[in-house]
XYZ file of C-alpha atoms in Angstrom:
402
model
C 10.620 -4.672 -43.626
C 10.305 -2.842 -40.540
C 11.811 -3.069 -37.506
C 10.094 -5.965 -35.765
C 10.599 -7.777 -39.076
C 14.492 -7.051 -38.665
C 14.472 -8.337 -34.746
C 13.075 -11.459 -36.024
C 16.246 -12.075 -38.194
C 19.277 -13.963 -36.855
C 22.589 -11.720 -37.044
C 23.812 -13.650 -40.468
C 20.454 -12.830 -42.155
C 20.604 -9.047 -40.944
C 23.826 -8.678 -43.224
C 21.892 -10.193 -46.267
C 19.203 -7.784 -46.152
C 21.193 -5.047 -44.848
C 21.507 -3.575 -48.525
C 17.821 -4.347 -49.579
C 16.938 -2.644 -46.530
C 19.158 0.512 -47.308
C 17.736 1.143 -50.776
C 14.114 0.868 -49.434
C 14.311 2.964 -46.252
C 12.298 5.838 -45.476
C 13.236 9.267 -43.743
C 10.863 8.122 -40.624
C 12.906 5.195 -39.782
C 15.362 7.279 -37.532
C 17.824 4.855 -36.296
C 21.140 4.501 -38.388
C 21.382 1.019 -40.147
C 24.824 0.637 -38.863
C 24.076 1.478 -35.536
C 21.072 -1.028 -35.265
C 23.565 -3.793 -36.713
C 26.151 -2.958 -34.125
C 23.201 -2.805 -31.245
C 20.868 -5.428 -32.810
C 20.210 -7.032 -29.757
C 19.963 -4.279 -27.409
C 17.357 -2.473 -29.510
C 15.416 -5.464 -30.153
C 15.221 -6.344 -26.679
C 13.983 -2.791 -25.828
C 11.597 -3.310 -28.370
C 10.162 -6.354 -26.911
C 10.206 -5.038 -23.777
C 8.272 -2.116 -24.623
C 5.391 -4.246 -26.414
C 5.237 -6.875 -23.331
C 4.921 -3.698 -21.146
C 2.264 -2.141 -23.194
C -0.239 -4.775 -22.307
C 0.972 -6.565 -19.689
C 1.564 -3.787 -17.119
C -1.921 -2.232 -17.509
C -3.267 -5.783 -17.152
C -1.398 -6.289 -13.902
C -2.471 -2.983 -12.546
C -6.271 -3.713 -13.392
C -6.006 -6.633 -11.233
C -4.166 -4.702 -8.574
C -7.065 -2.359 -8.730
C -10.123 -4.782 -8.775
C -8.621 -6.873 -5.931
C -7.533 -3.909 -3.786
C -11.065 -1.802 -4.224
C -12.987 -5.019 -3.145
C -10.632 -5.851 -0.199
C -10.264 -2.370 1.105
C -13.987 -1.382 1.084
C -14.535 -4.804 2.814
C -12.025 -3.230 5.585
C -14.075 0.051 5.534
C -17.363 -1.803 5.842
C -16.384 -4.213 9.001
C -14.743 -1.470 10.647
C -17.697 1.239 9.874
C -20.514 -0.972 10.764
C -19.224 -3.426 13.346
C -19.167 -1.935 16.824
C -16.871 -4.654 18.084
C -14.173 -3.555 15.700
C -13.770 0.084 16.617
C -10.859 0.695 18.221
C -7.875 2.948 17.936
C -5.968 0.136 16.009
C -8.475 -0.639 13.636
C -9.207 3.399 12.943
C -5.479 3.143 12.046
C -5.921 0.363 9.792
C -9.262 2.177 8.214
C -6.933 5.098 7.426
C -4.323 2.907 5.920
C -7.425 1.578 3.834
C -8.408 4.875 2.593
C -4.896 5.290 1.640
C -4.766 2.693 -0.536
C -7.843 3.307 -2.196
C -6.938 6.579 -2.730
C -3.714 5.035 -4.786
C -6.058 2.506 -6.554
C -8.757 4.930 -7.575
C -7.247 7.916 -8.864
C -3.195 7.291 -9.174
C -2.792 3.692 -10.860
C -5.508 4.057 -13.802
C -3.892 6.732 -15.230
C -0.359 5.406 -15.007
C -1.320 2.205 -16.585
C -2.556 4.192 -19.516
C 0.900 5.543 -19.357
C 2.553 2.315 -20.242
C -0.119 1.366 -22.599
C -0.002 4.409 -24.936
C 1.804 7.047 -23.268
C 0.342 10.211 -21.157
C -2.283 11.702 -22.819
C -3.811 13.647 -19.970
C -1.619 16.800 -20.125
C 0.641 18.364 -17.506
C -1.917 19.625 -15.188
C -2.994 15.742 -14.608
C 0.426 14.775 -14.560
C 1.535 17.104 -11.600
C -1.828 15.763 -9.601
C -1.132 12.257 -9.817
C 2.357 12.308 -8.970
C 1.319 14.370 -5.911
C -1.234 12.045 -4.719
C 1.278 9.190 -4.955
C 4.040 10.939 -2.835
C 1.057 11.927 -0.620
C -0.238 8.072 -0.261
C 3.066 7.113 -0.056
C 3.565 9.560 3.192
C 0.202 8.750 4.186
C 0.889 4.893 4.511
C 3.995 4.838 6.042
C 3.416 7.214 8.654
C 0.198 5.502 9.539
C 2.390 2.328 9.912
C 4.343 4.581 12.314
C 1.518 5.347 14.192
C 0.167 1.738 14.288
C 3.543 0.463 15.965
C 3.197 3.156 18.258
C -0.138 2.196 19.194
C 1.280 -1.355 19.608
C 4.063 -0.019 21.807
C 1.582 1.773 24.008
C -0.782 -1.173 24.324
C 2.261 -3.116 25.410
C 4.435 -1.337 27.516
C 2.099 1.090 29.145
C -1.076 -0.674 29.072
C -2.725 0.664 31.710
C -1.232 4.518 31.691
C -1.960 4.568 27.823
C -5.696 3.852 28.241
C -6.744 7.638 28.181
C -4.479 8.363 25.350
C -5.053 5.343 22.988
C -8.898 6.595 22.246
C -10.857 6.669 19.169
C -11.032 10.245 19.327
C -7.265 10.677 19.461
C -6.832 8.324 16.723
C -8.793 10.516 14.246
C -6.577 13.676 15.602
C -3.442 12.195 14.708
C -4.582 10.788 11.608
C -5.807 14.203 10.727
C -2.482 15.715 11.876
C -0.741 13.195 9.435
C -2.627 14.059 6.228
C -2.270 18.001 6.635
C 1.767 17.239 6.830
C 1.531 14.633 3.842
C -0.251 17.261 1.780
C 1.783 20.212 2.983
C 5.458 18.420 2.592
C 4.529 17.308 -0.778
C 3.813 20.692 -2.272
C 6.960 20.889 -4.247
C 5.750 18.055 -6.559
C 3.674 21.110 -8.385
C 6.859 22.523 -9.413
C 9.116 19.548 -10.290
C 7.088 17.475 -12.624
C 5.967 17.982 -16.468
C 5.217 16.090 -19.799
C 7.707 15.313 -22.163
C 7.525 14.175 -25.442
C 9.782 11.161 -26.594
C 9.864 8.319 -29.463
C 8.738 5.180 -29.292
C 11.187 2.520 -30.545
C 8.404 0.182 -31.385
C 6.117 2.525 -33.707
C 8.992 5.518 -33.842
C 6.007 7.708 -33.289
C 6.203 10.471 -30.498
C 4.459 9.976 -27.223
C 4.104 12.087 -24.061
C 5.405 10.512 -20.568
C 4.737 12.056 -17.325
C 8.329 12.631 -15.693
C 10.423 14.805 -13.578
C 11.320 18.000 -15.168
C 15.201 18.111 -16.083
C 14.493 20.511 -18.634
C 14.155 23.392 -15.907
C 15.564 21.967 -13.370
C 19.390 21.319 -12.492
C 20.760 17.610 -11.103
C 21.350 19.059 -7.907
C 17.697 19.398 -7.580
C 16.619 15.939 -8.502
C 19.110 14.746 -6.292
C 18.161 16.746 -3.149
C 14.218 16.040 -4.128
C 15.165 11.955 -4.379
C 17.165 12.045 -1.155
C 14.766 14.018 0.588
C 11.629 11.881 -0.177
C 13.786 8.598 0.046
C 15.116 9.738 3.711
C 11.426 10.921 5.090
C 9.262 8.471 3.674
C 11.602 5.420 4.163
C 14.626 5.699 6.470
C 13.451 7.515 9.176
C 9.883 5.865 9.621
C 11.434 2.461 9.358
C 14.118 3.429 12.001
C 11.353 4.402 13.992
C 9.343 1.647 13.757
C 12.046 -0.968 14.346
C 12.880 0.800 17.378
C 9.489 0.832 18.612
C 9.181 -3.096 18.065
C 12.575 -4.146 19.672
C 11.513 -2.218 22.762
C 8.038 -3.570 22.563
C 8.852 -7.177 21.551
C 11.482 -7.071 24.667
C 8.430 -6.300 26.939
C 6.063 -8.442 25.536
C 8.103 -11.700 25.652
C 9.556 -10.771 29.147
C 5.606 -10.247 30.127
C 5.242 -13.957 29.505
C 7.620 -14.932 32.108
C 6.232 -12.414 34.504
C 2.508 -14.225 33.978
C 2.558 -17.004 36.649
C 0.223 -18.101 39.450
C -3.149 -19.865 39.234
C -6.648 -18.933 38.749
C -8.789 -16.798 36.501
C -6.657 -13.391 37.071
C -3.832 -15.475 35.672
C -6.149 -16.862 32.525
C -7.019 -13.282 31.657
C -3.536 -12.013 31.635
C -2.747 -15.141 29.334
C -5.591 -14.212 27.076
C -4.515 -10.375 27.208
C -0.811 -11.155 26.472
C -2.157 -13.591 23.566
C -4.145 -11.285 21.928
C -1.633 -8.567 21.783
C 0.472 -10.940 20.090
C -1.878 -11.624 17.604
C -2.195 -7.891 16.906
C 1.409 -6.847 17.067
C 2.191 -9.925 14.717
C -0.414 -8.973 12.063
C 0.695 -5.266 12.219
C 4.505 -6.462 11.899
C 3.836 -8.512 8.844
C 1.849 -5.389 7.252
C 4.953 -3.332 7.826
C 7.238 -5.982 6.258
C 5.272 -6.270 3.423
C 4.914 -2.629 2.702
C 8.742 -1.955 2.850
C 9.491 -4.980 0.716
C 7.059 -3.842 -1.879
C 7.757 0.111 -1.904
C 11.838 -0.261 -0.592
C 13.224 -1.341 -4.263
C 11.296 1.179 -6.307
C 12.447 3.899 -4.040
C 16.276 2.407 -4.105
C 16.113 2.490 -8.017
C 14.621 5.971 -8.445
C 17.351 7.336 -5.585
C 20.125 5.632 -7.779
C 18.557 7.085 -10.972
C 18.854 10.467 -9.484
C 22.340 9.947 -8.933
C 23.241 8.589 -12.214
C 23.937 5.461 -10.842
C 21.207 3.477 -12.654
C 21.336 3.644 -16.539
C 18.313 2.575 -18.211
C 20.267 1.754 -21.288
C 20.639 -1.776 -20.257
C 17.590 -3.904 -20.989
C 17.773 -5.847 -17.627
C 17.687 -2.513 -15.704
C 14.873 -1.117 -17.704
C 12.997 -4.204 -16.905
C 13.852 -4.322 -13.019
C 12.600 -0.922 -12.574
C 9.143 -1.907 -14.034
C 8.936 -4.958 -11.729
C 9.703 -2.865 -8.915
C 6.814 -0.129 -9.984
C 4.492 -3.168 -10.255
C 5.437 -4.475 -6.792
C 5.053 -0.928 -5.150
C 1.741 -0.770 -6.678
C 0.827 -4.165 -5.657
C 1.029 -3.647 -1.888
C -2.176 -1.633 -2.087
C -4.051 -4.728 -2.712
C -1.895 -7.097 -0.589
C -3.335 -5.904 3.163
C -6.915 -6.760 3.094
C -5.486 -10.549 2.456
C -3.012 -10.006 5.607
C -5.705 -9.064 8.051
C -7.874 -12.126 6.898
C -4.923 -14.232 7.179
C -3.641 -13.432 10.313
C -6.407 -11.920 12.261
C -9.266 -14.242 13.564
C -11.449 -11.321 14.416
C -10.761 -9.706 10.811
C -11.488 -13.098 9.176
C -14.729 -13.526 10.866
C -15.986 -10.265 10.450
C -15.277 -10.494 6.766
C -17.385 -13.780 6.509
C -20.089 -11.898 8.420
C -20.161 -9.022 5.988
C -19.924 -10.939 3.096
C -22.584 -13.864 4.026
C -24.758 -12.191 6.422
C -24.825 -8.740 5.950
C -28.565 -8.090 7.142
C -27.211 -8.891 10.776
C -24.781 -6.476 10.596
C -26.617 -4.096 12.837
C -28.812 -6.881 14.632
C -27.857 -7.218 18.263
C -29.615 -9.983 18.925
C -30.946 -12.830 16.375
C -32.962 -14.819 19.012
C -36.288 -15.469 16.866
C -38.153 -15.314 20.434
C -39.779 -11.990 21.355
C -39.031 -11.373 25.019
C -39.910 -8.019 25.225
C -42.382 -8.712 27.726
C -39.742 -9.894 30.369
C -38.057 -7.798 32.789
C -34.549 -6.298 32.073
C -31.958 -4.492 33.704
C -28.802 -3.293 32.707
C -25.528 -4.894 33.419
C -22.369 -3.676 33.096
C -19.720 -6.376 31.464
C -15.916 -5.895 30.934
C -14.341 -7.877 27.976
C -10.784 -8.350 26.610
C -11.165 -7.683 22.656
C -8.576 -9.155 20.599
C -6.521 -5.585 20.539
C -5.827 -6.401 24.081
C -7.920 -3.586 25.695
C -10.824 -3.780 28.068
C -14.133 -2.942 26.615
C -16.842 -1.981 29.182
C -20.348 -2.421 27.707
C -23.587 -1.733 29.079
C -26.189 -4.156 28.076
C -29.979 -5.323 29.050
C -30.029 -8.291 31.042
C -33.556 -10.282 31.160
C -34.523 -11.389 34.725
C -36.879 -13.750 35.409
C -39.281 -13.260 38.259
C -39.969 -16.366 40.386
C -43.434 -16.057 42.420
C -43.334 -17.577 45.798
C -45.260 -21.262 45.966
């Protein structure tokens, strides 16, 4: 009778089988029988969690990867190939999609294998994966800070920020963000390693990728987790909240200031409403990110202070749920864009159902090459609330005198 068979027995049946099992026990079974009898419920709950997690978590991660890769690649396509989608806000959204893809493709699959069979990839890949996980967290949260700053400038300083909120400047600050993220995470190369543990289910040894507590003291772990928690969650969230409080005050106050009649008032109303829609979408993206990542961040911080002991089954299950929730965030953003932005929604449809129209400026079946054309400058307000000036060719019909 093995451990799984024992877990299926009731407490009264356990005592009846105790002596029978003791006579036939092998040395490979390392748990003392008396200890097992006294902790039957806890051990069996841990066993069932380990067995459930070994297939459920990898399956969930696979779903996250499939949905996330498809959704974020679609975001890259619509921003890269549709000219009307190229503005500072969407360039930052594109960077957020790249960060999610990095996590989905490089980090999540090895972690799924770790949950299923342990870590078979060695110490080097363990360090690389942990390093990239931390980098993507920094890249994502500070991209959200930049998006919030972009919204703040667009609302509070709509005219003055025109020369600042350019696509070129967006790429510059994105590059700086990634350089800082890759640099600040360099201590990860020294703090993680692989460790051998025993499986409750099979009593076999398996490697896990974890913090190197064998070489570094408890103070180092606390310092590392606290620094990461403050710099990747507390400071960015405070900055984002401060920007949105100031911005929303100005945004809603602008509604009262929009008075009068005529085309000028209508244009102001359209611009304000467009800004509200984009701002609302970014706020939802920020809220979802914080809700998904903050539980895992808090758990890891509490564990470093030894305030979160995983000897309780419920706490083990909660930590796994937090891990799944954090990784789930990488596949949610494209759905938020489609749900909250009519511009993204329509462009998604065009990209999926009419990809051949991607670079076709005119869908007219009539060939009008013989008609004289002149260059006309037009100014429109896009969904971002910015004024976009386009130079286009306009057909001119020449009327002959009678």
